[in-house]
Amino acid sequence: MQNSFADLMDAPVTIHKDFPLKEFNTFGLQSTAEYFIKIDSETQLEEFFTWKKIHLPEKPSLILGGGSNVVLGDFIPGFVVKLSVKGKKTERLKDHTLFSLATSEIWHEAVLYSLEMGLQGLENLALIPGDCGTSPVQNIGAYGVEICDIFHSCRAYNIASGEWKSFFLEDCDFEYRNSFFKQNKDWVITEVTFQLQHIEENFALKIQYGTIQEELEKLNISKPSPNDIANAVIKIRSEKLPNPNIVGNAGSFFKNPVVHHQVAEEIKLEYPDLPTYPTSSNNSVKIPAAFLIEKSGWKGKVLGNVGMDSRQALVLINVTGKATGKEIYQFSGEIIEAIFQHFGILLEREVNCLYCV
Ligand code: EPU
């Protein structure tokens, strides 16, 4: 059904038609939204979806945060809703501090701000791209910490039912790169609150993972502060992960697979240096997808406009800046096929591919 100009003019926010999304996704894909709006408050979010339910209920909506975990097809039908709601506050309680962030606060800036405020808990998660509001969706994590470890609550709006709700840890079904919100896309998170410690409380810091310890030793730091850890993480990430402002990417493209420990043992017969990480189950271990990709010969491999990074095999990149969502989707499909042929393991995309087929 064609919508009349009058319908759109009547909306509580300005609607842009055929809007370019290149700036709004870290892959830098030239995608076009049928309709695009910017939302800058919770009130506006509710007003818009109340209006839409009456006037254009048949049009789909895609909610966009930082655009750091999406592959967009050439054309996105319906509304692309870019959240632009800012604000942060802290509330000191007896034995911890609550740090609340509006959905569009930039994640890395929030981490730095928490450190400036003398808070600890977010330091291992420095330099992760994206906005704060989408951090619970993926249960973002790095260097031994996932946000479920410091999550207190979040406030969310249901764009289908119009309900507002606070979600606490037990409501969120957090798992490795998964949550209630990833499975229930009608809920839009507008504010997220973390439970952090004050630096003087000397809470245990997590330095065992990856090369953090090694990095601290290089700097002769034996008693690291949360700031030292954040700096080490920033250094490691900047050396290893391509900057999306220079070459389009969305961080790790696939999840690290969880496999039965016997499967890992079989791979170790051929590749004894396969790292394995424990999971909550005794029977299974997590193994690095990057290792499988590298051993299958896909590290640094480029086909057309798309490739796997030559420093970190898990990062898929828009090599020429001219890639399309469809190409990325197809290329990633080839990798899934190749890893399955080589190792019998089915990789799962971590990044959301939308309208790419
Ligand atoms: N490895 C290779 N080849 C490579 C890179 C890594 O074989 O090119 C192997 C190495 O054995 C290495 C292991 O893979 O020890 C793990 O590599 P790394 O520490 O770089 O972490 P990752 O498993 O590739 C995960 C997260 C990252 C997070 C890092 C650090 C996922 C899907 N990714 O990556 O998160 O920053 O650990 O904690 O869990 C993201 O999700 O976008 C992301 C960047």
Coordinates of C-alpha atoms and ligand atoms in Angstrom, one line a residue:
M1 CA 0.0 0.0 0.0
Q2 CA 1.3 3.4 -0.9
N3 CA 1.4 5.9 2.0
S4 CA 0.2 9.4 1.4
F5 CA 2.4 12.4 2.1
A6 CA -0.2 13.6 4.5
D7 CA 0.1 10.4 6.6
L8 CA 3.8 10.9 7.1
M9 CA 3.5 14.7 7.7
D10 CA 1.1 13.9 10.6
A11 CA 3.8 11.9 12.5
P12 CA 5.2 13.1 15.8
V13 CA 8.7 13.0 14.4
T14 CA 10.3 14.0 11.1
I15 CA 10.3 11.1 8.7
H16 CA 13.0 10.9 6.0
K17 CA 12.2 8.9 2.9
D18 CA 14.9 6.8 1.0
F19 CA 17.5 7.6 3.6
P20 CA 21.2 6.5 3.2
L21 CA 22.5 4.4 6.1
K22 CA 26.2 4.3 5.3
E23 CA 27.1 6.5 8.3
F24 CA 24.9 4.4 10.7
N25 CA 26.6 1.0 10.4
T26 CA 30.2 0.1 11.2
F27 CA 30.5 -2.0 8.0
G28 CA 29.9 1.2 6.1
L29 CA 27.4 -0.5 3.8
Q30 CA 25.5 1.6 1.3
S31 CA 22.0 0.6 2.4
T32 CA 18.9 2.7 2.0
A33 CA 16.0 2.9 4.5
E34 CA 12.5 3.3 3.1
Y35 CA 11.8 5.6 6.0
F36 CA 14.2 6.9 8.6
I37 CA 13.6 8.7 11.9
K38 CA 15.7 9.8 14.8
I39 CA 14.3 9.4 18.4
D40 CA 15.8 11.5 21.1
S41 CA 13.7 10.7 24.2
E42 CA 11.7 7.9 25.8
T43 CA 8.6 10.1 25.3
Q44 CA 9.2 10.4 21.6
L45 CA 9.8 6.7 21.3
E46 CA 6.4 6.0 22.8
E47 CA 4.7 8.7 20.8
F48 CA 6.1 7.5 17.5
F49 CA 5.1 3.8 18.0
T50 CA 1.6 4.8 19.3
W51 CA 1.2 6.8 16.1
K52 CA 2.6 4.1 13.9
K53 CA 0.3 1.5 15.3
I54 CA -2.7 3.5 14.2
H55 CA -1.4 4.8 10.8
L56 CA 1.1 2.4 9.4
P57 CA 0.9 -0.9 11.4
E58 CA 1.9 -3.0 8.4
K59 CA 5.3 -1.4 8.1
P60 CA 8.2 -3.2 9.8
S61 CA 10.6 -1.4 12.1
L62 CA 14.3 -1.8 12.6
I63 CA 15.8 -0.3 15.7
L64 CA 19.3 0.9 15.3
G65 CA 21.8 1.6 18.1
G66 CA 25.4 2.1 17.2
G67 CA 25.1 -0.1 14.1
S68 CA 28.1 -2.1 15.2
N69 CA 26.6 -5.6 15.0
V70 CA 24.6 -5.5 11.8
V71 CA 24.9 -6.4 8.1
L72 CA 22.3 -4.4 6.2
G73 CA 20.9 -5.4 2.8
D74 CA 20.7 -2.8 0.0
F75 CA 17.1 -1.8 1.0
I76 CA 15.5 -1.8 4.4
P77 CA 11.7 -1.7 4.0
G78 CA 9.6 0.2 6.6
F79 CA 11.1 2.3 9.3
V80 CA 14.7 2.4 10.5
V81 CA 14.6 4.0 13.9
K82 CA 17.9 5.5 15.0
L83 CA 18.0 5.9 18.8
S84 CA 19.6 9.1 20.0
V85 CA 18.8 9.2 23.7
K86 CA 21.6 10.5 25.9
G87 CA 22.2 10.8 29.7
K88 CA 24.1 9.2 32.5
K89 CA 23.9 9.2 36.3
T90 CA 25.5 7.5 39.3
E91 CA 24.0 6.6 42.6
R92 CA 26.3 5.6 45.5
L93 CA 24.8 3.0 47.8
K94 CA 26.3 1.4 50.9
D95 CA 28.5 -1.2 49.2
H96 CA 28.3 -0.4 45.5
T97 CA 27.4 2.3 43.0
L98 CA 24.7 2.1 40.4
F99 CA 25.8 3.6 37.1
S100 CA 22.9 4.3 34.7
L101 CA 23.3 5.1 31.0
A102 CA 20.7 6.1 28.4
T103 CA 20.6 3.9 25.4
S104 CA 22.6 6.0 23.0
E105 CA 25.6 6.8 25.2
I106 CA 28.7 5.5 23.5
W107 CA 30.0 2.3 25.2
H108 CA 33.7 3.1 25.3
E109 CA 33.1 6.7 26.5
A110 CA 30.9 5.3 29.3
V111 CA 33.7 2.9 30.3
L112 CA 36.2 5.9 30.5
Y113 CA 33.7 8.0 32.4
S114 CA 33.2 5.2 35.0
L115 CA 37.0 5.1 35.5
E116 CA 37.2 8.9 35.9
M117 CA 34.4 8.6 38.6
G118 CA 36.6 6.1 40.5
L119 CA 34.4 3.1 39.6
Q120 CA 35.6 -0.4 38.7
G121 CA 33.9 -3.2 36.8
L122 CA 33.9 -2.1 33.2
E123 CA 37.7 -1.8 32.6
N124 CA 38.0 -5.1 30.7
L125 CA 35.3 -4.0 28.3
A126 CA 37.1 -0.9 27.0
L127 CA 37.0 0.0 23.3
I128 CA 34.1 -2.3 22.4
P129 CA 32.3 -0.5 19.6
G130 CA 28.6 0.4 19.9
D131 CA 26.1 2.1 22.2
C132 CA 25.2 1.2 25.8
G133 CA 21.6 0.2 25.2
T134 CA 22.5 -2.7 22.9
S135 CA 25.1 -4.1 25.3
P136 CA 22.7 -6.4 27.0
V137 CA 21.3 -7.7 23.7
Q138 CA 24.5 -9.5 22.9
N139 CA 25.7 -9.7 26.5
I140 CA 28.9 -8.1 25.2
G141 CA 32.1 -9.5 26.6
A142 CA 35.9 -9.4 26.3
Y143 CA 38.9 -10.4 28.3
G144 CA 37.1 -12.6 30.9
V145 CA 34.2 -10.3 31.6
E146 CA 30.6 -10.2 30.2
I147 CA 28.2 -7.5 31.0
C148 CA 26.0 -10.0 32.9
D149 CA 28.8 -10.0 35.5
I150 CA 28.0 -6.3 36.5
F151 CA 24.5 -5.9 35.2
H152 CA 21.9 -4.5 37.6
S153 CA 18.8 -3.7 35.5
C154 CA 17.5 -2.1 32.4
R155 CA 14.4 -0.3 31.3
A156 CA 12.7 -1.2 28.1
Y157 CA 9.7 -0.4 25.9
N158 CA 7.7 -2.9 23.9
I159 CA 7.0 -1.4 20.5
A160 CA 4.2 -3.9 19.8
S161 CA 2.3 -3.7 23.1
G162 CA 3.3 -0.3 24.3
E163 CA 4.3 -1.7 27.7
W164 CA 7.3 -0.3 29.8
K165 CA 9.2 -2.7 32.0
S166 CA 12.3 -2.9 34.2
F167 CA 14.3 -6.1 33.7
F168 CA 16.6 -7.4 36.4
L169 CA 19.4 -10.0 36.0
E170 CA 17.1 -13.0 36.5
D171 CA 14.8 -11.7 33.8
C172 CA 17.4 -11.4 31.0
D173 CA 18.4 -15.1 30.3
F174 CA 22.0 -14.0 29.7
E175 CA 24.2 -16.5 27.9
Y176 CA 27.4 -16.3 25.8
R177 CA 26.5 -13.5 23.3
N178 CA 22.8 -14.1 23.8
S179 CA 19.9 -12.8 26.0
F180 CA 16.1 -12.5 26.3
F181 CA 16.4 -9.3 24.2
K182 CA 18.1 -11.0 21.3
Q183 CA 15.2 -13.5 21.1
N184 CA 12.4 -10.9 21.7
K185 CA 13.1 -8.0 19.3
D186 CA 10.0 -6.0 20.2
W187 CA 11.7 -4.8 23.4
V188 CA 13.8 -1.7 23.0
I189 CA 16.2 -1.0 25.8
T190 CA 16.2 2.7 26.7
E191 CA 18.4 2.7 29.8
V192 CA 20.8 0.2 31.3
T193 CA 22.2 0.2 34.9
F194 CA 25.4 -1.5 36.1
Q195 CA 26.4 -2.3 39.6
L196 CA 30.0 -1.2 40.1
Q197 CA 32.5 -1.0 42.9
H198 CA 34.5 1.9 44.2
I199 CA 38.2 1.7 43.4
E200 CA 39.1 2.1 47.1
E201 CA 37.1 -1.1 47.9
N202 CA 39.9 -3.0 46.2
F203 CA 37.7 -5.5 44.5
A204 CA 39.5 -8.4 42.6
L205 CA 40.4 -7.4 39.1
K206 CA 40.4 -9.8 36.2
I207 CA 43.8 -10.0 34.5
Q208 CA 44.2 -13.7 33.8
Y209 CA 42.6 -13.6 30.3
G210 CA 44.5 -13.4 27.1
T211 CA 47.5 -11.2 27.0
I212 CA 46.5 -8.6 29.7
Q213 CA 49.0 -10.0 32.2
E214 CA 51.7 -10.0 29.5
E215 CA 50.9 -6.4 28.5
L216 CA 51.0 -5.3 32.2
E217 CA 54.4 -7.0 32.7
K218 CA 55.8 -5.2 29.7
L219 CA 54.8 -1.9 31.4
N220 CA 56.3 -3.1 34.7
I221 CA 53.0 -2.9 36.5
S222 CA 52.7 -5.5 39.2
K223 CA 49.7 -4.0 41.1
P224 CA 47.4 -2.8 38.3
S225 CA 44.6 -0.4 38.8
P226 CA 41.4 -0.6 36.8
N227 CA 42.8 2.2 34.6
D228 CA 45.9 0.1 33.9
I229 CA 43.7 -2.8 32.8
A230 CA 41.7 -0.5 30.6
N231 CA 44.9 0.8 29.0
A232 CA 46.2 -2.7 28.4
V233 CA 42.9 -3.7 26.8
I234 CA 42.9 -0.6 24.6
K235 CA 46.5 -1.4 23.5
I236 CA 45.7 -5.1 22.7
R237 CA 42.5 -4.3 20.9
S238 CA 44.0 -1.4 18.9
E239 CA 46.9 -3.7 17.8
K240 CA 44.7 -6.6 16.8
L241 CA 41.3 -5.4 15.7
P242 CA 40.8 -3.3 12.6
N243 CA 39.4 0.2 13.3
P244 CA 35.9 0.4 11.8
N245 CA 36.5 4.1 10.9
I246 CA 39.2 2.9 8.6
V247 CA 38.0 -0.5 7.4
G248 CA 34.4 -1.5 7.8
N249 CA 33.8 -4.4 10.2
A250 CA 31.6 -5.5 13.1
G251 CA 34.2 -7.1 15.4
S252 CA 34.0 -10.9 15.7
F253 CA 31.7 -12.1 12.9
F254 CA 31.1 -15.6 14.3
K255 CA 30.5 -16.9 17.8
N256 CA 33.1 -19.2 19.3
P257 CA 31.6 -22.7 19.1
V258 CA 30.8 -24.8 22.1
V259 CA 31.6 -28.4 21.3
H260 CA 31.7 -31.7 23.2
H261 CA 35.2 -32.2 24.7
Q262 CA 35.7 -35.3 22.6
V263 CA 35.3 -33.2 19.4
A264 CA 38.0 -30.9 20.8
E265 CA 40.3 -33.8 21.6
E266 CA 39.9 -35.1 18.0
I267 CA 40.9 -31.8 16.5
K268 CA 43.9 -31.7 18.9
L269 CA 45.2 -34.9 17.3
E270 CA 45.8 -32.9 14.2
Y271 CA 46.3 -29.5 15.8
P272 CA 47.7 -30.0 19.4
D273 CA 47.8 -26.2 20.0
L274 CA 44.0 -25.8 19.8
P275 CA 43.1 -23.6 22.8
T276 CA 40.0 -24.7 24.8
Y277 CA 38.0 -22.7 27.3
P278 CA 35.7 -24.2 30.0
T279 CA 31.9 -23.7 29.9
S280 CA 29.3 -24.2 32.5
S281 CA 29.0 -27.9 31.5
N282 CA 31.6 -30.5 32.2
N283 CA 31.0 -32.2 28.8
S284 CA 31.7 -29.2 26.6
V285 CA 34.4 -26.7 25.9
K286 CA 34.5 -23.4 23.9
I287 CA 37.0 -23.3 21.1
P288 CA 38.1 -20.2 19.1
A289 CA 36.4 -19.9 15.7
A290 CA 39.4 -17.8 14.7
F291 CA 41.6 -20.9 15.1
L292 CA 39.3 -23.0 12.9
I293 CA 39.2 -20.2 10.3
E294 CA 42.9 -19.8 10.2
K295 CA 43.6 -23.5 10.0
S296 CA 41.2 -23.8 7.1
G297 CA 43.1 -21.2 5.1
W298 CA 40.6 -18.3 5.4
K299 CA 42.7 -15.9 7.5
G300 CA 43.5 -12.9 5.3
K301 CA 41.6 -14.4 2.3
V302 CA 39.8 -11.8 0.1
L303 CA 37.0 -12.5 -2.5
G304 CA 35.8 -9.4 -4.3
N305 CA 35.0 -6.7 -1.8
V306 CA 35.0 -8.9 1.2
G307 CA 37.7 -10.7 3.3
M308 CA 38.8 -12.1 6.6
D309 CA 41.2 -9.8 8.4
S310 CA 44.9 -10.8 8.2
R311 CA 45.6 -10.1 11.9
Q312 CA 42.4 -11.5 13.5
A313 CA 40.8 -14.3 11.5
L314 CA 37.4 -13.9 13.2
V315 CA 36.9 -10.4 11.9
L316 CA 35.2 -10.1 8.5
I317 CA 36.1 -6.8 6.7
N318 CA 34.6 -4.6 3.9
V319 CA 38.0 -4.6 2.1
T320 CA 37.2 -2.1 -0.7
G321 CA 34.5 -0.1 1.1
K322 CA 32.1 -1.2 -1.6
A323 CA 30.8 -4.5 -0.2
T324 CA 27.1 -5.2 -0.1
G325 CA 25.2 -7.0 2.7
K326 CA 24.5 -9.8 0.2
E327 CA 28.2 -10.3 -0.5
I328 CA 29.0 -10.4 3.2
Y329 CA 26.2 -12.8 3.8
Q330 CA 27.4 -15.1 1.0
F331 CA 31.0 -14.9 1.9
S332 CA 30.3 -15.8 5.5
G333 CA 28.2 -18.7 4.2
E334 CA 31.2 -20.0 2.3
I335 CA 33.3 -19.9 5.5
I336 CA 30.5 -21.7 7.4
E337 CA 30.6 -24.4 4.7
A338 CA 34.4 -24.7 4.6
I339 CA 34.7 -25.0 8.4
F340 CA 31.9 -27.7 8.4
Q341 CA 33.7 -29.6 5.7
H342 CA 37.1 -29.4 7.5
F343 CA 36.1 -29.8 11.1
G344 CA 32.4 -30.9 11.1
I345 CA 31.6 -27.9 13.2
L346 CA 28.8 -25.5 12.3
L347 CA 29.8 -21.9 13.0
E348 CA 27.0 -19.5 13.9
R349 CA 27.1 -15.8 12.9
E350 CA 27.3 -13.4 15.8
V351 CA 26.4 -10.4 13.7
N352 CA 22.8 -9.9 12.6
C353 CA 22.3 -10.1 8.9
L354 CA 19.1 -8.1 7.9
Y355 CA 17.5 -8.2 4.5
C356 CA 20.7 -9.7 2.9
V357 CA 19.2 -12.7 1.1
Ligands
EPU1 N1 43.3 -17.2 17.1 C1 43.8 -17.7 15.9 N2 44.0 -16.9 14.8 C2 43.7 -15.6 14.8 C3 43.2 -15.0 16.0 C4 43.0 -15.9 17.2 O1 44.1 -18.9 15.8 O2 43.8 -15.0 13.8 C5 43.2 -18.1 18.2 C6 44.3 -18.0 19.2 O3 44.6 -19.3 19.7 C7 43.8 -17.1 20.3 C8 42.3 -17.5 20.3 O4 42.0 -17.7 18.9 O5 44.4 -17.4 21.5 C9 41.4 -16.4 20.9 O6 41.6 -15.2 20.2 P1 41.2 -13.8 20.8 O7 41.7 -13.7 22.2 O8 41.6 -12.7 19.9 O9 39.6 -13.8 21.0 P2 38.5 -14.4 20.1 O10 38.0 -15.7 20.7 O11 38.8 -14.3 18.7 C10 36.7 -13.2 21.7 C11 35.5 -12.3 21.5 C12 36.0 -10.9 21.2 C13 36.8 -10.4 22.4 C14 38.0 -11.4 22.6 C15 38.8 -11.1 23.8 C16 33.7 -13.7 20.6 C17 32.9 -14.1 19.4 N3 34.7 -12.8 20.4 O12 37.4 -13.2 20.4 O13 34.8 -10.1 21.2 O14 37.2 -9.1 22.2 O15 37.5 -12.7 22.8 O16 38.1 -11.4 25.0 O17 33.5 -14.3 21.7 C18 33.3 -9.3 19.5 O18 32.4 -10.0 20.0 O19 33.0 -8.5 18.5 C19 34.6 -9.3 20.0 C20 35.6 -8.6 19.4

